[in-house]
Amino acid sequence: MKVLCIGDIVSDTGREYLARHLRPLKKETGADLVIVNGENAALGNGVDRDSARDIFDAGADVITGGNHSFQKKTAEALLEETPFLLRPANLGDTFGRGWCRIEGRKRDVLVVNLQGSLFMPPVRNPFECIEKLLEKEASPRDLIIVDFHAEASGEKQAMGYFLDGRVSLLFGTHTHVQTSDETILPGGTGYITDIGMTGPVYSVLGKNAEAAVHNFRYPDDRVPVRDAPSPCRLSGILADIDEITAKCAGVTKILK
Ligand SMILES: [Fe+2]
Ligand SMILES: [Fe+2]
């Protein structure tokens, strides 16, 4: 099974770019399943009705979230009514879901979204959360894929080893910078610390560099950041998962 995972879509520029490039990319790669992180897809971060619809219309099967999942006021209702739009599972008892199951012919795919605990808004311990979630929800028929939305590379690597051999793929999101450490861990789990973002190339995390520089220089005189202009780039990975063994056969980075 070929799984395409696309990093954080930034605002309408990222959404438009995704809409133009995802279908040709699906065709080119033969992807069976597409997972897109959408936590920054709405104007000014977060996800709302329009941005979720755009990403699904572009060809995503599942949209994952992160620390910005609840930024928009409408997100609570939207997450409640959209089963394939996830928010981190370790946010506790709140609106929406942290995992979903895609039914397949040979295997089902359990997609889980988690948030890191280091240098991020407080969440329940992601290691304890996934341990309980797998115990309670995973079936032997499932191929398991985790989007670990986290800041610290060490926390993501530790999660990779914690889940090695128990999930088919663990990819990181949130930093908006694609890492070069894609690998298959010893137990057969496909891993990458961060798949990067889909949005403006000349930017600071997708926002205009001028404002970002100003805010770092003058923290007491902050100005609002805006979306940076095009050109855009799409960042992600293509993972090849063996449906018999549930092990990952390869992780290939995508920059387009
Ligand atoms: Fe994030
Ligand atoms: Fe993000």
PDB file of C-alpha atoms and ligand atoms in Angstrom:
ATOM      1  CA  MET A   1       0.000   0.000   0.000  1.00  0.00           C
ATOM      2  CA  LYS A   2       1.361   3.376  -0.994  1.00  0.00           C
ATOM      3  CA  VAL A   3       0.645   6.201   1.414  1.00  0.00           C
ATOM      4  CA  LEU A   4       1.224   9.837   0.578  1.00  0.00           C
ATOM      5  CA  CYS A   5       1.674  12.144   3.580  1.00  0.00           C
ATOM      6  CA  ILE A   6       1.719  15.890   2.948  1.00  0.00           C
ATOM      7  CA  GLY A   7       3.063  18.414   5.463  1.00  0.00           C
ATOM      8  CA  ASP A   8       1.261  21.360   6.999  1.00  0.00           C
ATOM      9  CA  ILE A   9      -0.745  23.263   4.395  1.00  0.00           C
ATOM     10  CA  VAL A  10      -0.246  26.987   4.988  1.00  0.00           C
ATOM     11  CA  SER A  11      -3.234  29.191   4.265  1.00  0.00           C
ATOM     12  CA  ASP A  12      -4.981  29.689   0.939  1.00  0.00           C
ATOM     13  CA  THR A  13      -1.692  29.874  -0.992  1.00  0.00           C
ATOM     14  CA  GLY A  14      -0.832  26.372   0.253  1.00  0.00           C
ATOM     15  CA  ARG A  15      -4.370  25.140  -0.402  1.00  0.00           C
ATOM     16  CA  GLU A  16      -4.347  26.421  -3.979  1.00  0.00           C
ATOM     17  CA  TYR A  17      -0.974  24.815  -4.572  1.00  0.00           C
ATOM     18  CA  LEU A  18      -2.216  21.525  -3.132  1.00  0.00           C
ATOM     19  CA  ALA A  19      -5.327  21.659  -5.328  1.00  0.00           C
ATOM     20  CA  ARG A  20      -3.144  21.973  -8.429  1.00  0.00           C
ATOM     21  CA  HIS A  21      -0.555  19.368  -7.519  1.00  0.00           C
ATOM     22  CA  LEU A  22      -2.113  16.614  -5.441  1.00  0.00           C
ATOM     23  CA  ARG A  23      -4.081  14.749  -8.120  1.00  0.00           C
ATOM     24  CA  PRO A  24      -1.144  14.563 -10.568  1.00  0.00           C
ATOM     25  CA  LEU A  25       1.074  13.492  -7.672  1.00  0.00           C
ATOM     26  CA  LYS A  26      -1.365  10.744  -6.654  1.00  0.00           C
ATOM     27  CA  LYS A  27      -1.353   9.483 -10.215  1.00  0.00           C
ATOM     28  CA  GLU A  28       2.419   9.659 -10.538  1.00  0.00           C
ATOM     29  CA  THR A  29       3.050   7.814  -7.251  1.00  0.00           C
ATOM     30  CA  GLY A  30       0.104   5.400  -7.387  1.00  0.00           C
ATOM     31  CA  ALA A  31      -0.882   6.459  -3.859  1.00  0.00           C
ATOM     32  CA  ASP A  32      -3.714   4.441  -2.282  1.00  0.00           C
ATOM     33  CA  LEU A  33      -4.155   6.745   0.688  1.00  0.00           C
ATOM     34  CA  VAL A  34      -3.459  10.462   1.219  1.00  0.00           C
ATOM     35  CA  ILE A  35      -2.980  12.036   4.663  1.00  0.00           C
ATOM     36  CA  VAL A  36      -2.589  15.822   4.818  1.00  0.00           C
ATOM     37  CA  ASN A  37      -1.787  17.927   7.866  1.00  0.00           C
ATOM     38  CA  GLY A  38      -4.170  20.892   7.843  1.00  0.00           C
ATOM     39  CA  GLU A  39      -3.533  22.696  11.133  1.00  0.00           C
ATOM     40  CA  ASN A  40      -2.453  25.917   9.352  1.00  0.00           C
ATOM     41  CA  ALA A  41      -4.788  25.679   6.375  1.00  0.00           C
ATOM     42  CA  ALA A  42      -7.161  28.485   7.390  1.00  0.00           C
ATOM     43  CA  LEU A  43      -6.196  32.116   7.079  1.00  0.00           C
ATOM     44  CA  GLY A  44      -4.068  32.937  10.146  1.00  0.00           C
ATOM     45  CA  ASN A  45      -3.677  29.252  11.218  1.00  0.00           C
ATOM     46  CA  GLY A  46      -6.197  26.638  12.326  1.00  0.00           C
ATOM     47  CA  VAL A  47      -8.687  24.795  10.193  1.00  0.00           C
ATOM     48  CA  ASP A  48     -12.201  25.875   9.241  1.00  0.00           C
ATOM     49  CA  ARG A  49     -14.974  24.617   6.989  1.00  0.00           C
ATOM     50  CA  ASP A  50     -13.589  26.141   3.770  1.00  0.00           C
ATOM     51  CA  SER A  51     -10.032  24.985   4.322  1.00  0.00           C
ATOM     52  CA  ALA A  52     -11.069  21.435   5.284  1.00  0.00           C
ATOM     53  CA  ARG A  53     -13.325  21.221   2.220  1.00  0.00           C
ATOM     54  CA  ASP A  54     -10.517  22.480  -0.046  1.00  0.00           C
ATOM     55  CA  ILE A  55      -8.111  19.830   1.236  1.00  0.00           C
ATOM     56  CA  PHE A  56     -10.627  16.985   0.903  1.00  0.00           C
ATOM     57  CA  ASP A  57     -11.603  18.263  -2.572  1.00  0.00           C
ATOM     58  CA  ALA A  58      -7.921  18.305  -3.534  1.00  0.00           C
ATOM     59  CA  GLY A  59      -7.805  14.547  -2.862  1.00  0.00           C
ATOM     60  CA  ALA A  60      -7.002  13.988   0.825  1.00  0.00           C
ATOM     61  CA  ASP A  61      -8.534  11.003   2.607  1.00  0.00           C
ATOM     62  CA  VAL A  62      -7.597  12.143   6.116  1.00  0.00           C
ATOM     63  CA  ILE A  63      -6.677  15.585   7.490  1.00  0.00           C
ATOM     64  CA  THR A  64      -4.583  15.624  10.649  1.00  0.00           C
ATOM     65  CA  GLY A  65      -4.118  18.535  13.044  1.00  0.00           C
ATOM     66  CA  GLY A  66      -1.909  19.872  15.783  1.00  0.00           C
ATOM     67  CA  ASN A  67      -1.538  22.707  18.249  1.00  0.00           C
ATOM     68  CA  HIS A  68      -3.653  24.986  16.015  1.00  0.00           C
ATOM     69  CA  SER A  69      -6.552  22.539  15.558  1.00  0.00           C
ATOM     70  CA  PHE A  70      -8.928  24.554  17.739  1.00  0.00           C
ATOM     71  CA  GLN A  71      -7.775  28.038  16.721  1.00  0.00           C
ATOM     72  CA  LYS A  72     -10.930  28.841  14.747  1.00  0.00           C
ATOM     73  CA  LYS A  73     -14.210  29.183  16.639  1.00  0.00           C
ATOM     74  CA  THR A  74     -15.993  26.895  14.184  1.00  0.00           C
ATOM     75  CA  ALA A  75     -13.472  24.072  14.690  1.00  0.00           C
ATOM     76  CA  GLU A  76     -15.341  22.430  17.574  1.00  0.00           C
ATOM     77  CA  ALA A  77     -18.474  21.750  15.500  1.00  0.00           C
ATOM     78  CA  LEU A  78     -16.446  20.970  12.391  1.00  0.00           C
ATOM     79  CA  LEU A  79     -14.306  18.377  14.180  1.00  0.00           C
ATOM     80  CA  GLU A  80     -17.403  16.803  15.712  1.00  0.00           C
ATOM     81  CA  GLU A  81     -19.107  16.317  12.372  1.00  0.00           C
ATOM     82  CA  THR A  82     -16.098  15.368  10.195  1.00  0.00           C
ATOM     83  CA  PRO A  83     -14.837  11.862  11.027  1.00  0.00           C
ATOM     84  CA  PHE A  84     -11.731  12.046   8.828  1.00  0.00           C
ATOM     85  CA  LEU A  85     -10.607  15.413  10.173  1.00  0.00           C
ATOM     86  CA  LEU A  86      -8.464  14.669  13.222  1.00  0.00           C
ATOM     87  CA  ARG A  87      -7.024  16.623  16.121  1.00  0.00           C
ATOM     88  CA  PRO A  88      -4.319  15.262  18.452  1.00  0.00           C
ATOM     89  CA  ALA A  89      -5.607  12.287  20.452  1.00  0.00           C
ATOM     90  CA  ASN A  90      -3.801  13.435  23.599  1.00  0.00           C
ATOM     91  CA  LEU A  91      -5.766  16.662  23.958  1.00  0.00           C
ATOM     92  CA  GLY A  92      -8.022  14.717  26.314  1.00  0.00           C
ATOM     93  CA  ASP A  93     -11.793  14.713  26.368  1.00  0.00           C
ATOM     94  CA  THR A  94     -12.662  17.418  23.901  1.00  0.00           C
ATOM     95  CA  PHE A  95     -14.427  17.862  20.583  1.00  0.00           C
ATOM     96  CA  GLY A  96     -13.649  15.625  17.623  1.00  0.00           C
ATOM     97  CA  ARG A  97     -11.418  12.585  17.348  1.00  0.00           C
ATOM     98  CA  GLY A  98      -7.728  11.762  17.531  1.00  0.00           C
ATOM     99  CA  TRP A  99      -7.900   8.729  15.273  1.00  0.00           C
ATOM    100  CA  CYS A 100      -9.926   7.241  12.435  1.00  0.00           C
ATOM    101  CA  ARG A 101     -10.105   3.965  10.544  1.00  0.00           C
ATOM    102  CA  ILE A 102     -10.094   3.738   6.760  1.00  0.00           C
ATOM    103  CA  GLU A 103     -11.530   0.469   5.596  1.00  0.00           C
ATOM    104  CA  GLY A 104      -9.560  -1.314   2.896  1.00  0.00           C
ATOM    105  CA  ARG A 105      -9.743  -4.553   0.957  1.00  0.00           C
ATOM    106  CA  LYS A 106      -6.918  -6.513   2.555  1.00  0.00           C
ATOM    107  CA  ARG A 107      -6.311  -4.381   5.622  1.00  0.00           C
ATOM    108  CA  ASP A 108      -7.834  -1.393   7.370  1.00  0.00           C
ATOM    109  CA  VAL A 109      -5.697   1.631   8.137  1.00  0.00           C
ATOM    110  CA  LEU A 110      -5.803   3.204  11.584  1.00  0.00           C
ATOM    111  CA  VAL A 111      -4.582   6.807  11.380  1.00  0.00           C
ATOM    112  CA  VAL A 112      -3.630   8.404  14.706  1.00  0.00           C
ATOM    113  CA  ASN A 113      -2.742  12.045  15.397  1.00  0.00           C
ATOM    114  CA  LEU A 114      -0.639  12.921  18.463  1.00  0.00           C
ATOM    115  CA  GLN A 115       0.932  16.115  19.754  1.00  0.00           C
ATOM    116  CA  GLY A 116       4.318  16.430  21.404  1.00  0.00           C
ATOM    117  CA  SER A 117       4.792  17.644  24.966  1.00  0.00           C
ATOM    118  CA  LEU A 118       8.059  19.595  24.663  1.00  0.00           C
ATOM    119  CA  PHE A 119       8.018  23.343  23.844  1.00  0.00           C
ATOM    120  CA  MET A 120       4.323  23.135  22.998  1.00  0.00           C
ATOM    121  CA  PRO A 121       0.982  23.898  24.666  1.00  0.00           C
ATOM    122  CA  PRO A 122       0.306  21.347  27.425  1.00  0.00           C
ATOM    123  CA  VAL A 123      -1.106  17.986  26.403  1.00  0.00           C
ATOM    124  CA  ARG A 124      -1.471  14.590  28.018  1.00  0.00           C
ATOM    125  CA  ASN A 125       1.616  12.400  27.778  1.00  0.00           C
ATOM    126  CA  PRO A 126       1.722  11.247  24.135  1.00  0.00           C
ATOM    127  CA  PHE A 127       3.527   7.998  24.995  1.00  0.00           C
ATOM    128  CA  GLU A 128       0.871   6.964  27.520  1.00  0.00           C
ATOM    129  CA  CYS A 129      -1.885   8.091  25.169  1.00  0.00           C
ATOM    130  CA  ILE A 130      -0.731   5.997  22.202  1.00  0.00           C
ATOM    131  CA  GLU A 131      -0.044   2.995  24.455  1.00  0.00           C
ATOM    132  CA  LYS A 132      -3.649   3.027  25.700  1.00  0.00           C
ATOM    133  CA  LEU A 133      -5.086   3.868  22.304  1.00  0.00           C
ATOM    134  CA  LEU A 134      -3.354   0.935  20.598  1.00  0.00           C
ATOM    135  CA  GLU A 135      -4.433  -1.390  23.393  1.00  0.00           C
ATOM    136  CA  LYS A 136      -8.050  -0.285  23.130  1.00  0.00           C
ATOM    137  CA  GLU A 137      -8.630   0.509  19.463  1.00  0.00           C
ATOM    138  CA  ALA A 138      -6.129  -1.338  17.268  1.00  0.00           C
ATOM    139  CA  SER A 139      -7.100  -4.636  15.675  1.00  0.00           C
ATOM    140  CA  PRO A 140      -4.741  -7.187  14.081  1.00  0.00           C
ATOM    141  CA  ARG A 141      -6.302  -6.227  10.742  1.00  0.00           C
ATOM    142  CA  ASP A 142      -5.037  -2.645  11.037  1.00  0.00           C
ATOM    143  CA  LEU A 143      -2.054  -1.017   9.426  1.00  0.00           C
ATOM    144  CA  ILE A 144      -1.235   1.821  11.809  1.00  0.00           C
ATOM    145  CA  ILE A 145       0.029   5.246  10.772  1.00  0.00           C
ATOM    146  CA  VAL A 146       0.849   8.043  13.226  1.00  0.00           C
ATOM    147  CA  ASP A 147       1.256  11.771  12.575  1.00  0.00           C
ATOM    148  CA  PHE A 148       3.291  12.975  15.571  1.00  0.00           C
ATOM    149  CA  HIS A 149       2.909  16.738  15.571  1.00  0.00           C
ATOM    150  CA  ALA A 150       5.808  17.888  17.708  1.00  0.00           C
ATOM    151  CA  GLU A 151       8.551  20.489  18.043  1.00  0.00           C
ATOM    152  CA  ALA A 152      11.428  18.489  19.511  1.00  0.00           C
ATOM    153  CA  SER A 153      13.301  16.097  17.241  1.00  0.00           C
ATOM    154  CA  GLY A 154      14.340  14.023  20.289  1.00  0.00           C
ATOM    155  CA  GLU A 155      10.737  13.472  21.336  1.00  0.00           C
ATOM    156  CA  LYS A 156       9.840  12.382  17.806  1.00  0.00           C
ATOM    157  CA  GLN A 157      12.802  10.008  17.579  1.00  0.00           C
ATOM    158  CA  ALA A 158      11.934   8.519  20.984  1.00  0.00           C
ATOM    159  CA  MET A 159       8.349   7.974  19.817  1.00  0.00           C
ATOM    160  CA  GLY A 160       9.718   6.273  16.700  1.00  0.00           C
ATOM    161  CA  TYR A 161      11.614   3.733  18.798  1.00  0.00           C
ATOM    162  CA  PHE A 162       8.722   3.368  21.255  1.00  0.00           C
ATOM    163  CA  LEU A 163       6.401   2.372  18.410  1.00  0.00           C
ATOM    164  CA  ASP A 164       8.936   0.536  16.245  1.00  0.00           C
ATOM    165  CA  GLY A 165       7.462  -2.753  15.120  1.00  0.00           C
ATOM    166  CA  ARG A 166       4.018  -1.809  16.448  1.00  0.00           C
ATOM    167  CA  VAL A 167       3.019   0.733  13.790  1.00  0.00           C
ATOM    168  CA  SER A 168       3.757   0.763  10.057  1.00  0.00           C
ATOM    169  CA  LEU A 169       4.664   4.440   9.770  1.00  0.00           C
ATOM    170  CA  LEU A 170       5.370   7.354  12.078  1.00  0.00           C
ATOM    171  CA  PHE A 171       5.937  10.746  10.499  1.00  0.00           C
ATOM    172  CA  GLY A 172       6.497  14.087  12.189  1.00  0.00           C
ATOM    173  CA  THR A 173       4.843  17.418  11.410  1.00  0.00           C
ATOM    174  CA  HIS A 174       4.784  20.935  12.946  1.00  0.00           C
ATOM    175  CA  THR A 175       8.283  22.348  12.346  1.00  0.00           C
ATOM    176  CA  HIS A 176       7.490  23.062   8.665  1.00  0.00           C
ATOM    177  CA  VAL A 177      11.041  22.004   7.766  1.00  0.00           C
ATOM    178  CA  GLN A 178      11.592  18.658   6.074  1.00  0.00           C
ATOM    179  CA  THR A 179      14.292  16.527   7.673  1.00  0.00           C
ATOM    180  CA  SER A 180      16.697  14.184   5.903  1.00  0.00           C
ATOM    181  CA  ASP A 181      16.429  11.233   8.263  1.00  0.00           C
ATOM    182  CA  GLU A 182      13.806   9.126   6.527  1.00  0.00           C
ATOM    183  CA  THR A 183      14.480   5.515   7.415  1.00  0.00           C
ATOM    184  CA  ILE A 184      13.082   2.117   8.289  1.00  0.00           C
ATOM    185  CA  LEU A 185      13.650   1.456  11.992  1.00  0.00           C
ATOM    186  CA  PRO A 186      14.950  -2.011  13.037  1.00  0.00           C
ATOM    187  CA  GLY A 187      11.457  -3.339  13.810  1.00  0.00           C
ATOM    188  CA  GLY A 188      10.105  -2.294  10.410  1.00  0.00           C
ATOM    189  CA  THR A 189       8.444   1.050  11.149  1.00  0.00           C
ATOM    190  CA  GLY A 190       8.893   3.753   8.518  1.00  0.00           C
ATOM    191  CA  TYR A 191      10.099   6.962  10.168  1.00  0.00           C
ATOM    192  CA  ILE A 192      10.899  10.610   9.442  1.00  0.00           C
ATOM    193  CA  THR A 193      11.253  13.402  12.007  1.00  0.00           C
ATOM    194  CA  ASP A 194       9.380  15.978   9.906  1.00  0.00           C
ATOM    195  CA  ILE A 195       7.817  15.889   6.468  1.00  0.00           C
ATOM    196  CA  GLY A 196       7.882  19.693   6.040  1.00  0.00           C
ATOM    197  CA  MET A 197       5.190  22.131   4.915  1.00  0.00           C
ATOM    198  CA  THR A 198       3.200  23.038   1.845  1.00  0.00           C
ATOM    199  CA  GLY A 199       3.274  26.790   1.384  1.00  0.00           C
ATOM    200  CA  PRO A 200       5.412  29.782   0.419  1.00  0.00           C
ATOM    201  CA  VAL A 201       9.110  29.013  -0.076  1.00  0.00           C
ATOM    202  CA  TYR A 202      10.482  32.451   0.869  1.00  0.00           C
ATOM    203  CA  SER A 203       8.931  32.684   4.307  1.00  0.00           C
ATOM    204  CA  VAL A 204       9.364  31.953   7.995  1.00  0.00           C
ATOM    205  CA  LEU A 205       7.178  28.877   8.549  1.00  0.00           C
ATOM    206  CA  GLY A 206       4.917  30.121   5.735  1.00  0.00           C
ATOM    207  CA  LYS A 207       4.538  33.688   7.040  1.00  0.00           C
ATOM    208  CA  ASN A 208       6.184  36.861   5.738  1.00  0.00           C
ATOM    209  CA  ALA A 209       9.834  37.042   6.735  1.00  0.00           C
ATOM    210  CA  GLU A 210       9.852  40.820   7.236  1.00  0.00           C
ATOM    211  CA  ALA A 211       7.334  40.658  10.076  1.00  0.00           C
ATOM    212  CA  ALA A 212       8.974  37.580  11.587  1.00  0.00           C
ATOM    213  CA  VAL A 213      12.377  39.305  11.651  1.00  0.00           C
ATOM    214  CA  HIS A 214      10.838  42.440  13.171  1.00  0.00           C
ATOM    215  CA  ASN A 215       9.158  40.402  15.919  1.00  0.00           C
ATOM    216  CA  PHE A 216      12.392  38.641  16.846  1.00  0.00           C
ATOM    217  CA  ARG A 217      14.302  41.938  16.894  1.00  0.00           C
ATOM    218  CA  TYR A 218      11.646  43.889  18.767  1.00  0.00           C
ATOM    219  CA  PRO A 219       9.697  41.452  20.947  1.00  0.00           C
ATOM    220  CA  ASP A 220       8.028  44.367  22.782  1.00  0.00           C
ATOM    221  CA  ASP A 221       6.731  45.895  19.557  1.00  0.00           C
ATOM    222  CA  ARG A 222       5.292  42.938  17.705  1.00  0.00           C
ATOM    223  CA  VAL A 223       3.504  43.355  14.387  1.00  0.00           C
ATOM    224  CA  PRO A 224       1.026  40.872  12.892  1.00  0.00           C
ATOM    225  CA  VAL A 225       2.481  38.304  10.497  1.00  0.00           C
ATOM    226  CA  ARG A 226       0.820  37.794   7.134  1.00  0.00           C
ATOM    227  CA  ASP A 227       0.931  34.987   4.628  1.00  0.00           C
ATOM    228  CA  ALA A 228       4.012  35.165   2.451  1.00  0.00           C
ATOM    229  CA  PRO A 229       3.579  35.409  -1.319  1.00  0.00           C
ATOM    230  CA  SER A 230       4.205  32.582  -3.821  1.00  0.00           C
ATOM    231  CA  PRO A 231       6.199  30.657  -5.078  1.00  0.00           C
ATOM    232  CA  CYS A 232       5.024  27.631  -3.149  1.00  0.00           C
ATOM    233  CA  ARG A 233       6.392  24.177  -2.566  1.00  0.00           C
ATOM    234  CA  LEU A 234       4.730  20.949  -1.503  1.00  0.00           C
ATOM    235  CA  SER A 235       6.595  18.783   1.034  1.00  0.00           C
ATOM    236  CA  GLY A 236       5.822  15.259   2.090  1.00  0.00           C
ATOM    237  CA  ILE A 237       6.694  11.607   1.820  1.00  0.00           C
ATOM    238  CA  LEU A 238       5.556   8.515  -0.004  1.00  0.00           C
ATOM    239  CA  ALA A 239       5.628   5.408   2.200  1.00  0.00           C
ATOM    240  CA  ASP A 240       5.381   1.897   0.850  1.00  0.00           C
ATOM    241  CA  ILE A 241       3.764  -0.436   3.374  1.00  0.00           C
ATOM    242  CA  ASP A 242       3.690  -4.211   2.961  1.00  0.00           C
ATOM    243  CA  GLU A 243       0.091  -5.254   3.568  1.00  0.00           C
ATOM    244  CA  ILE A 244       1.041  -8.775   4.580  1.00  0.00           C
ATOM    245  CA  THR A 245       3.720  -7.999   7.180  1.00  0.00           C
ATOM    246  CA  ALA A 246       2.533  -4.438   8.044  1.00  0.00           C
ATOM    247  CA  LYS A 247       6.189  -3.381   7.822  1.00  0.00           C
ATOM    248  CA  CYS A 248       7.318  -0.371   5.857  1.00  0.00           C
ATOM    249  CA  ALA A 249       9.323  -1.174   2.739  1.00  0.00           C
ATOM    250  CA  GLY A 250      10.415   2.368   1.945  1.00  0.00           C
ATOM    251  CA  VAL A 251      10.034   6.057   2.729  1.00  0.00           C
ATOM    252  CA  THR A 252      10.716   8.516  -0.093  1.00  0.00           C
ATOM    253  CA  LYS A 253      10.776  12.266   0.430  1.00  0.00           C
ATOM    254  CA  ILE A 254       8.778  14.489  -1.877  1.00  0.00           C
ATOM    255  CA  LEU A 255       9.507  18.155  -2.621  1.00  0.00           C
ATOM    256  CA  LYS A 256       7.498  19.672  -5.434  1.00  0.00           C
TER     257      LYS A 256
HETATM  258 FE    FE B   1       1.857  22.986  14.748  1.00  0.00          FE
HETATM  259 FE    FE B   2       2.058  23.707  11.304  1.00  0.00          FE
END
